C-alpha positions as a printed NumPy array, in Angstrom:
array([[171.176, 209.667, 339.022],
       [174.742, 209.064, 338.037],
       [173.797, 207.957, 334.501],
       [171.895, 211.179, 333.875],
       [174.762, 213.253, 335.227],
       [177.311, 211.584, 332.963],
       [175.258, 212.23 , 329.838],
       [174.091, 208.666, 329.188],
       [170.953, 206.723, 329.979],
       [172.838, 203.918, 331.667],
       [172.28 , 201.585, 328.733],
       [175.052, 202.949, 326.522],
       [172.703, 205.411, 324.794],
       [173.254, 209.182, 324.854],
       [170.893, 211.018, 327.197],
       [167.819, 212.369, 325.424],
       [167.892, 209.794, 322.621],
       [165.254, 207.115, 322.302],
       [166.416, 203.641, 323.291],
       [167.162, 201.338, 320.401],
       [164.459, 198.65 , 319.946],
       [165.302, 195.31 , 318.381],
       [163.832, 191.841, 318.557],
       [160.22 , 191.809, 319.717],
       [160.169, 195.464, 320.707],
       [161.483, 194.708, 324.173],
       [164.989, 195.964, 323.726],
       [166.257, 192.372, 323.654],
       [167.629, 190.467, 320.717],
       [167.845, 186.704, 320.71 ],
       [170.15 , 184.946, 318.299],
       [170.899, 181.268, 318.043],
       [174.595, 180.554, 318.203],
       [176.108, 177.255, 317.125],
       [177.696, 175.399, 320.01 ],
       [180.917, 174.904, 318.097],
       [180.905, 177.974, 315.851],
       [184.585, 177.776, 314.961],
       [184.507, 174.417, 313.137],
       [182.362, 171.469, 312.11 ],
       [182.734, 167.856, 313.245],
       [185.785, 166.371, 311.606],
       [186.842, 162.757, 311.672],
       [184.903, 159.529, 311.508],
       [184.985, 158.54 , 315.189],
       [182.977, 159.651, 318.201],
       [185.377, 162.506, 318.954],
       [186.201, 165.442, 316.728],
       [189.753, 165.409, 315.399],
       [189.99 , 169.218, 315.619],
       [188.953, 169.777, 319.249],
       [188.822, 166.306, 320.819],
       [185.184, 166.699, 321.934],
       [182.004, 164.876, 320.949],
       [179.716, 167.272, 319.06 ],
       [176.652, 165.037, 319.386],
       [175.917, 161.655, 320.921],
       [176.073, 158.646, 318.667],
       [172.492, 157.713, 317.623],
       [173.308, 154.049, 318.22 ],
       [173.492, 154.813, 321.954],
       [169.726, 155.404, 321.951],
       [168.819, 152.144, 320.195],
       [169.843, 149.816, 322.995],
       [167.431, 146.954, 323.642],
       [168.979, 146.159, 327.014],
       [167.248, 148.399, 329.538],
       [168.408, 147.422, 332.987],
       [166.642, 147.962, 336.279],
       [169.432, 150.323, 337.329],
       [168.775, 152.562, 334.315],
       [165.054, 152.511, 335.054],
       [165.563, 153.558, 338.673],
       [167.992, 156.297, 337.681],
       [165.358, 157.712, 335.314],
       [162.695, 157.505, 338.033],
       [164.906, 159.266, 340.571],
       [165.897, 161.943, 338.044],
       [162.242, 162.719, 337.321],
       [161.32 , 162.598, 341.004],
       [163.997, 165.099, 342.035],
       [162.059, 167.996, 340.553],
       [159.634, 169.321, 343.152],
       [155.956, 169.336, 342.284],
       [154.493, 172.841, 342.288],
       [151.155, 171.505, 343.558],
       [152.885, 169.777, 346.462],
       [154.729, 172.987, 347.313],
       [151.447, 174.929, 347.375],
       [149.712, 172.281, 349.518],
       [152.629, 172.113, 351.955],
       [152.867, 175.922, 352.175],
       [149.138, 176.157, 352.902],
       [149.259, 173.368, 355.475],
       [152.299, 174.831, 357.242],
       [150.749, 178.314, 357.392],
       [147.605, 176.842, 358.939],
       [149.395, 174.508, 361.351],
       [148.279, 171.334, 359.549],
       [151.665, 169.846, 358.755],
       [150.609, 166.184, 359.062],
       [147.5  , 166.792, 356.931],
       [149.625, 168.458, 354.275],
       [152.062, 165.556, 354.264],
       [149.193, 163.085, 353.824],
       [147.742, 165.195, 351.02 ],
       [151.074, 165.311, 349.184],
       [151.482, 161.549, 349.664],
       [148.   , 160.956, 348.204],
       [148.794, 163.242, 345.264],
       [152.075, 161.412, 344.646],
       [150.484, 157.967, 344.714],
       [147.693, 159.104, 342.391],
       [150.155, 160.617, 339.945],
       [152.351, 157.5  , 340.003],
       [149.388, 155.21 , 339.312],
       [148.057, 157.426, 336.506],
       [151.399, 157.882, 334.771],
       [152.245, 154.178, 335.086],
       [148.911, 153.084, 333.623],
       [149.167, 155.556, 330.747],
       [152.724, 154.437, 329.973],
       [151.716, 150.767, 330.017],
       [148.708, 151.499, 327.817],
       [150.789, 153.497, 325.331],
       [153.535, 150.883, 325.031],
       [151.202, 147.898, 324.723],
       [148.931, 149.673, 322.231],
       [151.859, 150.672, 320.046],
       [153.397, 147.184, 320.198],
       [150.052, 145.582, 319.335],
       [149.535, 147.947, 316.412],
       [153.026, 147.279, 315.053],
       [152.527, 143.505, 315.434],
       [149.236, 143.833, 313.556],
       [150.841, 145.831, 310.748],
       [154.027, 143.757, 310.544],
       [157.372, 144.743, 312.009],
       [159.558, 146.921, 309.788],
       [156.908, 147.491, 307.131],
       [155.916, 150.835, 305.75 ],
       [152.464, 150.319, 307.213],
       [153.958, 149.72 , 310.68 ],
       [155.938, 152.927, 310.383],
       [152.819, 154.879, 309.477],
       [150.852, 153.343, 312.342],
       [153.647, 154.073, 314.841],
       [153.929, 157.682, 313.657],
       [150.154, 158.048, 313.721],
       [149.947, 156.795, 317.297],
       [152.693, 159.179, 318.392],
       [151.028, 162.143, 316.678],
       [147.62 , 161.197, 318.094],
       [149.112, 161.014, 321.588],
       [150.677, 164.436, 321.197],
       [147.358, 165.837, 319.956],
       [145.487, 164.341, 322.932],
       [147.934, 166.   , 325.329],
       [147.615, 169.301, 323.426],
       [143.798, 169.162, 323.454],
       [143.7  , 168.323, 327.16 ],
       [146.002, 171.258, 327.88 ],
       [143.841, 173.596, 325.808],
       [140.708, 172.344, 327.575],
       [142.304, 172.973, 330.971],
       [143.439, 176.433, 329.827],
       [139.941, 177.255, 328.581],
       [138.37 , 176.071, 331.812],
       [140.776, 178.125, 333.916],
       [140.163, 181.243, 331.857],
       [136.394, 180.919, 332.3  ],
       [136.607, 180.535, 336.074]])
């Protein structure tokens, strides 16, 4: 090898020396770097006076109560652009076995089932949270606690379902 002939290991280390280990023992070191390390946001507007860029979006942009149909469809299309790994597996299997039409029908059935499930869960989550906040009183401390509790409970349900699926797959 050329690296051995030149007296180095190819990684900048002298030949015969042990490679330097940092990080998690893998030879890699990960460090977080600030996006704008040379300065902090300066100025009171949306744009930084020093560089002319926005360092972070204005939080008021996310509090809009006007959610148009165009914005909804753009979110749906953005989510739908990512290919489903299950659909890729089904289509690969069906193409390898000469069952293209059957694979397409299977993927269509999977897509419709996923759309119905996600839509019903979203409707249930929004209506349950709105009903709980109406019950507690809008803007009250109690409403805030209920809203946070519902969000945490939802995250825990997703976590527990994922752990149950992981446990079931490890036992199979």
